[in-house]
XYZ file of C-alpha atoms in Angstrom:
739
model
C -12.778 76.024 58.332
C -11.924 79.056 56.248
C -9.127 79.564 53.822
C -7.158 81.533 56.213
C -5.018 81.238 59.231
C -4.972 78.441 61.180
C -6.560 78.882 64.229
C -4.432 78.349 67.252
C -6.155 77.449 70.467
C -7.896 80.768 71.325
C -9.225 81.001 67.785
C -10.424 77.417 67.844
C -12.791 78.094 70.738
C -16.340 77.171 69.787
C -18.581 80.223 69.492
C -21.165 78.721 71.820
C -18.734 79.045 74.725
C -18.215 82.746 73.962
C -21.490 84.119 72.628
C -24.254 82.107 74.174
C -26.000 79.113 72.624
C -28.808 80.859 70.712
C -26.587 83.239 68.724
C -23.980 80.522 68.169
C -26.637 78.173 66.781
C -27.872 80.726 64.230
C -24.282 81.506 63.230
C -23.502 77.828 62.710
C -26.699 77.008 60.819
C -27.067 80.093 58.667
C -23.562 81.427 58.208
C -21.437 78.314 58.681
C -19.484 79.976 61.512
C -18.436 77.603 64.294
C -15.310 78.974 65.985
C -13.953 82.334 67.092
C -11.585 82.158 64.121
C -14.486 81.640 61.688
C -16.190 84.740 63.033
C -13.004 86.822 62.792
C -12.795 85.819 59.135
C -16.417 86.774 58.475
C -15.512 90.144 56.998
C -17.837 93.134 56.537
C -19.422 93.285 53.094
C -19.203 97.075 53.035
C -19.054 100.068 55.369
C -21.459 102.927 55.977
C -20.059 106.273 56.919
C -21.841 107.780 59.872
C -22.481 111.003 58.066
C -23.633 109.259 54.937
C -26.949 107.708 54.087
C -27.578 104.649 51.970
C -28.932 105.166 48.449
C -32.403 103.837 48.934
C -33.000 103.964 45.205
C -30.421 101.232 44.585
C -31.785 98.590 46.948
C -32.023 95.103 45.458
C -35.450 93.461 45.476
C -36.092 90.425 47.602
C -32.764 90.621 49.343
C -31.971 91.098 52.959
C -30.527 94.596 53.312
C -29.189 96.830 56.043
C -29.605 100.562 55.518
C -28.689 103.596 57.553
C -31.316 106.316 57.144
C -33.341 109.016 58.833
C -37.020 108.920 59.796
C -39.002 111.475 57.741
C -42.434 110.797 59.220
C -44.409 108.171 61.118
C -48.172 107.589 61.035
C -50.347 105.211 62.997
C -53.450 103.926 61.183
C -56.354 101.907 62.547
C -58.163 99.407 60.361
C -60.735 96.648 60.651
C -59.667 93.072 60.012
C -60.895 89.564 60.809
C -58.810 89.620 63.956
C -59.787 93.110 64.972
C -63.299 93.592 63.562
C -64.034 96.865 65.385
C -61.348 98.863 63.584
C -58.927 98.070 66.387
C -56.178 96.774 64.062
C -53.151 99.023 64.074
C -50.592 99.665 61.376
C -47.595 101.934 61.785
C -46.144 103.365 58.567
C -42.756 105.007 58.869
C -41.107 106.744 55.915
C -37.319 106.872 55.978
C -35.141 108.897 53.645
C -31.549 109.224 52.587
C -32.073 112.715 51.299
C -32.889 111.554 47.771
C -34.914 108.340 47.872
C -37.626 107.223 50.284
C -38.565 103.849 51.696
C -41.665 102.799 53.584
C -41.429 100.694 56.758
C -44.540 98.898 58.004
C -45.257 97.498 61.474
C -48.479 95.714 62.486
C -50.434 94.700 65.565
C -48.686 94.629 68.909
C -45.424 95.263 67.087
C -46.286 98.942 66.602
C -45.832 100.218 70.167
C -42.047 100.205 70.502
C -41.245 101.683 67.056
C -44.038 104.242 67.517
C -42.248 105.531 70.614
C -38.726 105.288 69.200
C -38.902 106.145 65.505
C -39.660 109.834 65.763
C -39.017 112.121 62.788
C -35.337 113.073 62.619
C -34.149 109.857 64.322
C -31.288 108.061 62.582
C -31.072 104.299 62.734
C -29.910 101.177 60.993
C -32.792 99.182 59.529
C -32.588 95.577 58.344
C -35.194 93.589 56.470
C -36.259 92.180 53.133
C -37.121 94.670 50.413
C -40.493 94.054 48.783
C -42.925 96.051 46.682
C -46.377 97.021 47.898
C -48.652 99.287 45.858
C -45.749 99.989 43.485
C -43.610 101.304 46.345
C -40.568 99.776 47.961
C -41.123 98.737 51.536
C -39.590 96.836 54.451
C -42.171 94.974 56.530
C -41.335 94.635 60.238
C -37.684 95.523 59.864
C -35.308 95.084 62.772
C -33.647 98.375 63.669
C -30.930 99.809 65.868
C -31.049 103.484 66.812
C -27.921 105.496 66.094
C -28.653 108.018 68.781
C -25.483 107.582 70.718
C -27.442 108.035 73.954
C -27.005 104.595 75.603
C -23.497 103.617 76.701
C -23.537 100.495 74.570
C -24.537 102.242 71.357
C -21.860 104.858 71.758
C -19.309 102.110 72.306
C -20.436 100.062 69.319
C -20.769 102.834 66.826
C -17.877 104.956 68.024
C -15.960 104.343 64.807
C -16.674 106.722 61.968
C -17.250 103.714 59.686
C -20.045 101.284 60.443
C -19.231 97.762 59.198
C -22.154 96.010 57.489
C -21.795 92.229 57.518
C -23.179 89.569 55.214
C -26.246 88.803 57.333
C -29.345 86.648 57.275
C -32.952 87.247 58.221
C -32.235 85.411 61.468
C -29.290 87.585 62.459
C -28.986 91.272 61.611
C -25.700 92.850 60.647
C -25.360 94.837 63.886
C -25.833 91.705 65.988
C -23.000 90.096 64.053
C -21.039 93.310 64.611
C -21.581 93.039 68.376
C -20.506 89.401 68.363
C -17.363 90.354 66.433
C -16.590 93.047 69.026
C -16.795 90.361 71.705
C -14.202 88.120 70.043
C -12.006 90.837 68.530
C -9.448 90.854 71.382
C -8.635 87.238 70.414
C -7.331 88.475 67.046
C -3.951 89.151 68.663
C -3.521 85.365 69.020
C -3.965 84.734 65.294
C -1.005 82.807 63.904
C 0.403 84.433 60.795
C 0.578 82.084 57.783
C 2.795 84.396 55.712
C 6.543 83.899 56.060
C 8.033 87.016 57.739
C 10.348 87.828 54.836
C 7.479 87.700 52.372
C 5.277 89.924 54.545
C 7.962 92.532 55.052
C 9.113 92.399 51.448
C 5.583 93.160 50.261
C 4.886 95.714 52.980
C 1.861 93.844 54.340
C 0.278 94.314 57.777
C 0.713 91.599 60.414
C -2.402 89.419 60.580
C -3.715 90.532 64.026
C -3.565 94.153 62.900
C -5.321 93.352 59.603
C -8.167 91.608 61.466
C -8.532 94.559 63.793
C -8.599 97.056 60.927
C -11.097 95.164 58.784
C -13.602 94.964 61.648
C -12.933 98.353 63.304
C -11.478 100.684 60.724
C -11.018 104.331 61.587
C -10.284 105.421 58.035
C -10.781 104.122 54.519
C -7.021 103.567 54.356
C -7.368 101.067 57.237
C -9.858 99.066 55.180
C -7.629 99.110 52.100
C -4.553 97.967 54.064
C -6.486 95.205 55.810
C -8.028 93.910 52.584
C -4.679 93.952 50.798
C -3.202 91.804 53.556
C -6.154 89.375 53.781
C -6.184 88.932 49.993
C -2.601 87.814 50.180
C -3.469 85.239 52.836
C -6.158 83.717 50.683
C -4.176 83.750 47.466
C -0.969 82.537 49.059
C -2.354 79.694 51.185
C -4.316 78.412 48.205
C -1.331 78.670 45.865
C 0.893 76.859 48.395
C -1.629 74.030 48.493
C -1.590 73.851 44.682
C 2.208 74.149 44.511
C 2.531 71.250 46.960
C 0.193 69.209 44.839
C 2.278 69.955 41.728
C 5.433 69.130 43.667
C 4.026 65.820 44.904
C 2.786 64.910 41.419
C 6.236 65.601 39.997
C 7.679 63.007 42.404
C 5.333 60.245 41.188
C 6.735 57.696 38.776
C 5.149 57.183 35.385
C 6.016 55.141 32.320
C 7.551 57.335 29.613
C 5.543 56.827 26.415
C 7.394 57.578 23.196
C 5.590 56.714 19.959
C 7.178 54.163 17.643
C 8.717 55.929 14.620
C 6.548 54.245 11.958
C 3.595 53.174 13.993
C -0.050 54.002 14.423
C 0.463 57.777 14.787
C 2.456 58.019 11.552
C -0.161 55.932 9.729
C -2.950 58.138 11.132
C -1.234 61.412 10.176
C -0.688 60.056 6.664
C -4.413 59.511 6.138
C -5.560 62.912 7.426
C -7.342 64.794 4.620
C -6.116 68.180 5.950
C -3.053 69.668 7.574
C -2.976 70.438 11.279
C -3.009 74.111 12.316
C 0.160 75.664 13.667
C -1.496 75.695 17.126
C -2.417 72.005 16.966
C 1.165 71.109 16.046
C 2.619 73.242 18.849
C 0.273 71.860 21.536
C 0.784 68.283 20.299
C 4.524 68.763 20.696
C 4.087 70.011 24.290
C 2.039 66.905 25.036
C 4.501 64.504 23.365
C 7.344 66.071 25.374
C 5.363 65.509 28.591
C 4.511 61.934 27.655
C 8.194 61.157 27.112
C 9.102 61.925 30.769
C 9.006 59.549 33.703
C 6.606 61.729 35.698
C 2.899 61.844 34.986
C 1.808 64.632 32.655
C -0.883 66.889 34.138
C -1.976 69.200 31.379
C -5.067 71.338 30.808
C -5.905 71.865 27.148
C -8.110 74.887 26.613
C -9.481 75.534 23.215
C -12.277 77.475 21.681
C -15.283 75.495 20.590
C -14.169 73.825 17.381
C -10.448 74.566 17.643
C -9.648 70.891 17.109
C -8.984 69.706 20.661
C -10.317 66.222 19.898
C -7.765 65.845 17.115
C -4.922 66.811 19.475
C -6.219 64.398 22.132
C -6.591 61.572 19.606
C -2.992 61.994 18.417
C -1.827 61.830 22.047
C -3.837 58.630 22.570
C -2.385 57.080 19.408
C 1.145 57.960 20.557
C 0.533 56.082 23.817
C -0.931 53.063 22.022
C 2.152 53.108 19.785
C 4.306 52.938 22.906
C 2.458 49.826 24.067
C -0.016 51.457 26.461
C -3.752 52.077 26.504
C -5.624 55.369 26.510
C -9.006 56.177 28.049
C -11.185 59.128 27.166
C -13.843 60.211 29.639
C -16.875 62.187 28.529
C -19.438 63.805 30.837
C -22.521 62.328 29.137
C -23.467 59.230 27.174
C -24.502 61.301 24.147
C -21.014 62.750 24.102
C -19.218 59.456 24.679
C -21.140 57.912 21.775
C -20.387 60.910 19.625
C -16.647 60.828 20.417
C -16.595 57.108 19.711
C -18.308 57.641 16.393
C -16.088 60.514 15.272
C -12.846 58.860 16.443
C -13.583 55.556 14.687
C -14.515 57.522 11.537
C -11.282 59.565 11.680
C -9.209 56.403 12.185
C -10.990 54.276 9.586
C -9.332 50.870 9.231
C -6.796 51.864 11.912
C -9.610 51.360 14.448
C -10.234 47.782 13.331
C -7.473 46.012 15.218
C -7.919 42.249 15.269
C -10.677 42.424 12.640
C -10.639 41.614 8.965
C -9.793 44.772 7.081
C -7.782 46.216 9.963
C -4.253 47.246 8.999
C -1.070 46.015 10.709
C -0.843 49.038 13.048
C -4.537 49.004 13.889
C -5.923 48.876 17.398
C -9.412 48.390 18.754
C -11.510 51.372 19.892
C -14.228 50.380 22.361
C -17.115 52.270 23.918
C -18.108 51.717 27.546
C -21.220 53.382 28.999
C -23.652 52.619 31.794
C -26.567 51.761 29.550
C -24.819 49.180 27.341
C -26.256 45.695 27.155
C -24.560 43.041 29.307
C -23.002 41.143 26.391
C -21.494 44.207 24.722
C -20.238 45.359 28.094
C -18.565 42.007 28.840
C -16.858 42.081 25.461
C -15.596 45.652 26.026
C -14.300 44.799 29.522
C -12.477 41.761 28.147
C -10.848 43.815 25.376
C -9.576 46.281 27.993
C -8.230 43.612 30.323
C -6.353 41.747 27.575
C -5.012 44.915 25.979
C -6.782 44.118 22.710
C -8.432 47.561 22.888
C -5.872 50.365 22.773
C -8.457 53.109 23.147
C -11.599 53.172 25.272
C -14.147 55.968 25.285
C -16.728 56.140 27.997
C -18.588 57.915 30.732
C -18.012 57.613 34.465
C -18.763 53.917 33.988
C -15.041 53.630 33.169
C -14.164 54.254 36.787
C -16.147 51.389 38.252
C -14.282 48.721 40.194
C -14.994 46.064 37.585
C -13.048 47.872 34.871
C -9.484 46.508 34.548
C -6.889 47.792 32.103
C -3.990 45.836 30.667
C -1.678 48.890 30.836
C -3.370 52.279 31.189
C -0.970 54.996 29.992
C -3.099 58.090 29.353
C -6.402 59.450 30.599
C -8.106 62.211 28.619
C -10.920 63.995 30.437
C -13.314 65.988 28.282
C -15.032 69.017 29.810
C -13.151 68.979 33.096
C -15.527 71.284 34.958
C -18.037 68.456 35.145
C -15.609 65.948 36.490
C -14.235 65.761 40.012
C -10.809 64.787 41.163
C -11.954 61.849 43.266
C -12.851 60.464 39.848
C -9.521 61.476 38.352
C -7.806 59.677 41.209
C -9.956 56.567 40.856
C -8.859 56.358 37.232
C -5.243 56.950 38.158
C -5.456 53.903 40.362
C -6.286 51.813 37.284
C -2.727 52.031 35.962
C 0.222 49.959 37.170
C 1.786 53.376 37.715
C -0.099 56.689 37.590
C -1.130 57.350 33.977
C -0.520 60.640 32.190
C -3.479 63.020 32.352
C -4.822 65.404 29.729
C -7.821 67.511 30.662
C -9.760 69.344 27.946
C -12.190 72.211 28.234
C -13.990 74.311 25.663
C -14.955 76.868 28.293
C -12.255 79.483 27.939
C -10.882 80.169 31.379
C -9.219 83.484 32.190
C -5.613 83.077 33.248
C -6.256 83.755 36.922
C -9.096 81.289 37.200
C -6.889 78.705 35.547
C -4.205 79.513 38.140
C -6.711 79.212 40.970
C -8.958 76.341 39.995
C -6.620 74.307 37.828
C -3.457 75.412 39.587
C -2.126 71.863 39.677
C -2.168 71.560 35.858
C 0.122 73.002 33.199
C -1.932 74.862 30.580
C -1.920 74.722 26.777
C -4.207 76.935 24.713
C -5.502 76.321 21.176
C -6.635 79.675 19.919
C -6.775 79.255 16.143
C -9.764 77.800 14.392
C -9.005 75.084 11.844
C -9.147 76.078 8.197
C -12.551 75.668 6.641
C -14.422 76.797 9.761
C -16.874 79.587 9.109
C -17.610 82.667 11.146
C -20.896 82.714 13.067
C -23.128 85.773 12.871
C -25.052 86.314 16.127
C -28.072 88.558 16.682
C -30.367 89.330 19.596
C -34.075 88.884 18.753
C -36.183 91.015 21.153
C -39.406 88.992 20.916
C -41.427 91.232 23.251
C -40.465 94.628 21.794
C -40.414 93.460 18.169
C -42.504 90.319 17.580
C -41.926 90.566 13.807
C -38.212 89.873 14.474
C -39.186 86.462 15.854
C -41.319 85.710 12.809
C -38.320 86.650 10.653
C -36.126 84.290 12.725
C -38.330 81.320 11.770
C -38.209 82.438 8.120
C -34.404 82.418 8.333
C -34.535 78.838 9.636
C -36.741 77.844 6.678
C -34.265 79.543 4.299
C -31.341 77.579 5.774
C -33.276 74.309 5.412
C -34.288 75.227 1.852
C -30.566 75.720 1.146
C -29.927 72.108 2.185
C -28.848 72.877 5.758
C -30.183 72.058 9.227
C -30.949 73.994 12.393
C -31.052 73.658 16.182
C -33.656 75.246 18.433
C -32.527 75.275 22.079
C -34.869 75.635 25.072
C -34.141 75.868 28.814
C -36.584 73.162 29.881
C -37.866 69.737 28.762
C -41.529 70.269 29.578
C -42.568 66.887 30.991
C -41.617 67.810 34.562
C -44.160 66.898 37.198
C -45.601 70.066 38.653
C -44.178 70.121 42.110
C -46.864 71.464 44.475
C -44.127 72.661 46.854
C -42.609 74.761 44.105
C -45.952 76.132 43.021
C -46.765 77.134 46.580
C -43.505 79.046 46.973
C -43.757 82.799 46.661
C -42.669 84.041 43.280
C -39.963 86.669 43.040
C -40.861 89.917 41.245
C -38.680 88.787 38.314
C -40.816 85.647 37.934
C -43.939 87.729 38.240
C -42.614 90.061 35.575
C -41.983 87.183 33.235
C -45.344 85.643 34.090
C -44.358 82.274 32.726
C -41.968 79.390 33.244
C -39.032 79.033 30.821
C -39.961 77.682 27.400
C -39.913 73.903 27.123
C -38.652 71.651 24.339
C -41.841 69.615 24.009
C -44.120 72.682 23.801
C -41.861 74.587 21.420
C -41.369 71.583 19.117
C -45.134 71.092 18.981
C -45.772 74.791 18.287
C -43.116 74.947 15.534
C -44.207 71.756 13.797
C -47.815 72.979 13.668
C -46.977 76.630 12.970
C -43.903 78.530 11.739
C -41.944 75.412 10.648
C -44.861 73.358 9.368
C -43.799 70.858 6.720
C -40.186 70.592 8.006
C -38.929 67.460 9.757
C -38.757 68.488 13.439
C -37.436 66.167 16.195
C -36.716 66.598 19.905
C -33.699 65.650 22.037
C -33.384 65.971 25.809
C -31.618 64.389 28.764
C -34.500 62.276 30.003
C -34.856 60.228 26.845
C -33.616 56.637 26.796
C -29.946 56.580 25.657
C -30.795 54.486 22.584
C -33.483 56.961 21.573
C -31.074 59.878 22.048
C -28.513 58.119 19.923
C -31.060 57.380 17.211
C -32.186 61.026 17.107
C -28.553 62.220 16.873
C -27.801 59.720 14.125
C -30.813 60.854 12.075
C -29.839 64.492 12.560
C -26.205 63.789 11.634
C -27.363 61.876 8.561
C -29.498 64.831 7.455
C -32.820 63.003 7.918
C -34.062 65.707 10.312
C -34.265 69.396 9.415
C -34.686 70.948 12.856
C -33.610 69.550 16.201
C -35.385 71.073 19.217
C -33.193 70.305 22.209
C -32.098 71.199 25.723
C -28.463 71.941 26.487
C -27.568 68.252 26.014
C -26.174 69.484 22.715
C -23.976 72.036 24.472
C -20.790 70.047 24.417
C -19.196 68.228 21.554
C -22.143 67.588 19.229
C -20.700 67.838 15.739
C -22.961 68.141 12.691
C -21.160 70.263 10.063
C -24.336 70.650 7.998
C -26.168 72.448 10.843
C -25.820 76.158 10.147
C -28.495 77.895 12.223
C -29.334 77.934 15.908
C -32.232 79.690 17.612
C -31.862 79.912 21.413
C -35.229 80.521 23.097
C -35.281 82.472 26.391
C -31.575 83.072 25.828
C -31.485 85.265 28.949
C -31.917 82.103 31.051
C -28.483 80.823 30.036
C -25.060 81.952 31.244
C -22.632 83.717 28.925
C -20.222 80.809 28.563
C -23.114 78.418 28.045
C -24.447 80.531 25.165
C -20.961 80.613 23.683
C -20.698 76.819 23.967
C -24.100 76.322 22.356
C -23.314 78.713 19.527
C -20.189 76.669 18.780
C -22.428 73.876 17.470
C -23.091 75.784 14.213
C -20.636 77.024 11.591
C -18.687 73.763 11.878
C -18.677 73.229 8.116
C -17.889 75.462 5.179
C -21.215 77.371 5.230
C -21.547 80.424 7.478
C -23.248 79.955 10.833
C -26.136 81.945 12.264
C -27.096 82.178 15.936
C -30.273 83.980 17.049
C -30.687 84.805 20.738
C -34.402 85.175 21.456
C -35.418 87.061 24.612
C -38.376 88.900 26.082
C -36.250 90.930 28.499
C -36.527 94.719 28.161
C -33.827 96.691 26.380
C -32.346 98.240 29.529
C -32.057 95.017 31.537
C -28.752 93.434 32.566
C -29.873 90.261 30.786
C -30.107 92.111 27.474
C -26.658 93.672 27.952
C -25.289 90.192 28.548
C -26.860 88.929 25.311
C -25.553 91.957 23.401
C -22.061 91.101 24.656
C -22.392 87.518 23.381
C -23.663 88.739 20.009
C -20.814 91.244 19.748
C -17.830 88.893 20.006
C -16.802 85.345 19.166
C -13.800 85.549 21.489
C -14.467 83.071 24.284
C -11.776 84.495 26.563
C -13.316 87.958 26.326
C -16.745 86.467 27.112
C -15.486 84.425 30.046
C -14.177 87.661 31.541
C -17.547 89.376 31.104
C -19.225 86.298 32.528
C -17.035 86.290 35.614
C -17.493 89.985 36.233
C -21.235 89.557 36.032
C -21.635 86.405 38.055
C -18.998 86.802 40.764
C -16.434 84.103 40.873
C -18.696 81.916 43.019
C -20.233 80.046 40.158
C -17.055 79.773 38.182
C -15.070 78.205 40.969
C -17.793 75.634 41.303
C -19.310 73.869 44.232
C -16.919 74.867 46.952
C -17.884 78.439 46.319
C -21.617 78.146 46.276
C -22.303 77.613 49.956
C -23.361 80.344 52.314
C -19.731 81.340 52.551
C -17.389 81.436 49.666
C -13.973 80.239 50.697
C -12.619 83.256 48.864
C -13.815 86.123 51.003
C -11.791 89.124 49.904
C -9.986 87.778 46.859
C -11.737 88.543 43.576
C -10.394 86.269 40.894
C -10.655 88.774 38.069
C -9.591 92.001 39.757
C -6.782 90.479 41.764
C -4.930 88.935 38.854
C -1.672 90.516 40.022
C -1.949 89.208 43.584
C -2.732 85.681 42.387
C 0.154 85.646 39.912
C 2.594 86.944 42.541
C 1.278 84.552 45.181
C 1.755 81.644 42.796
C 5.346 82.661 42.182
C 6.090 83.047 45.904
C 4.310 79.791 46.751
C 6.342 77.845 44.198
C 9.581 79.228 45.686
C 8.514 78.406 49.249
C 7.498 74.835 48.360
C 10.642 74.152 46.358
C 12.790 75.284 49.274
C 10.801 73.464 51.955
C 8.182 71.027 50.569
C 7.115 69.915 54.044
C 6.928 73.540 55.307
C 8.937 72.382 58.320
C 10.180 75.918 59.005
C 6.799 77.577 58.563
C 4.489 76.240 61.279
C 1.987 79.095 60.829
C 1.615 78.286 57.147
C 1.298 74.560 57.861
C -1.539 75.185 60.269
C -3.296 77.492 57.783
C -2.943 74.849 55.137
C -4.396 72.175 57.381
C -7.364 74.443 58.028
C -7.902 74.926 54.291
C -7.403 71.322 53.300
C -9.294 69.957 56.204
C -12.526 71.423 55.135
C -12.378 72.081 51.469
C -9.973 69.478 50.184
C -12.635 67.448 48.468
C -14.550 70.234 46.958
C -12.021 72.842 46.139
C -8.527 71.934 45.171
C -9.345 68.501 44.137
C -12.460 69.140 42.262
C -12.365 69.378 38.583
């Protein structure tokens, strides 16, 4: 189930046969742990030292925490309530301390008797519960607790180590109960099969796996923890990199048609009509792609480029090269708005070269068709026919391209735009459309740090476009603290009016549409303190557009764009905006990717703190696409000291997407970056941190490539094979093969 070793028989035992059905059920449902091996790989989140107390001041709100602290005092109060009208209600308030901070525990009703006897001043214990605020003070209501007295045999046994492991726990199962369960299965660790080849383990000075498992769960010193983590990181990195290396190896064995452009064909004609010269970067990356296309194995290349670095131009030249060589090229976009936009900009760039078979088309011309889910039946039939006969050399579309009905005459290249929204099952479905696997070019404008690229896109070779084309303008970004300084917001709307007066246009981006049905379930849910603090839902497009048109932007032409509009309406709005018939477009993040209106110079992002760092960077890339300077204003009501404000300051301070993606990762944990497979209750990366462990990942990739080249079937490494089966078994769909 996990990423790591493959669980030989003793480790494959179901937990219910070892721990008892009730505990096993909670572990399966809430923590995703089913076997002894799963539990052994459920590592402690951190460790408390017996002599040390938790910093109560740093506890996170609304989270389930485990703290080790000392009882300062305990008081029993009586009160009258509906249930106990004669003042017979009882409430026990216990104050615990770590020497600096204090925390209140509250017990009610019949639940007061046991703690009243046990939690005497001076007693030390572990307490687990959800932190909430009552009367402006932090409290835990009805926490579970475990005394650290060392008087009962069992307690002495369990807490004999100087370091107390604290596990990722849930309200249904406290950390120390997980700890006890781990103690029960720990002897089985000696049966763990080691996935690392012996030579590799010894060469790197890593612990054997059974010893690492023992030391992570029952460390005697901090050095034990460090050694165990170093070893377990290697397992995760190495098994994953072997899986990716095998995928690269298998892909390299596939046949593909080499596509070499004709010397004086479509590509030459296209280059001749370009009104500008390509950047050095565009030429270099194009050459890498042409070299790949000329081989008889399918290209698998990831093209990363900053917003506006000219990726579409590079992709279009690759598609033209394939058409020149007699094949067809398909470009997949994540949304209809984007597919329509790509179709529009590509046909404009190609001019008469896109009019194959029509009057006015030149001799090298081909047909460029659009295929989306919402097209009318007749247009769709015509597009499908053009693909099947080979009349259309280039097709641009959404996922509709992958449907069974779509047949290609000779599919040679697939270009996928914004890979992180596009899974591999889909990539594979498209591959199946060619007589032989087509070449694949994947593009993303989300800069990906090197290690994430090695981990998530490890089966692709990477090219990076890091120069901006000539004529692109810098974008000035500023944070607008609407709550602290309301006059800054007023000034922001004046700036928008100034841009429009200068003949330019502006975007206003909001987190929500505003026509959502109020879901009674959601309304009934308890609000978190953050929500309470903000006292309002995120700003919505429809409300903001209305407010602006009647107030600060009165007299300007304001339109709205969001994902729930009919595709034709969306297209019409985009066309009017592109044509300059609209001054201000109030939109959701549908404009995040690929929308290209060079005359739009200003963007105001409302509630900017509700967006992620890379999303803000993507959005900002929509302005400054022409010769006039761009302006991006990040509006927020978050207080100066908050993490959200620091994040916005970071975005305002740099235009370097790679720098921002690093900040983003450090702030969000890799979970979100690695996508779906990581967002469950258990991340499949348990000790490996993608940013900090860059070295380990790079070394593991190198070692994995060597191992796979020497023995692609891993015939001599049964332990590694089993570990791989365990990884692929469970996460194949979501992890390796997801885009």
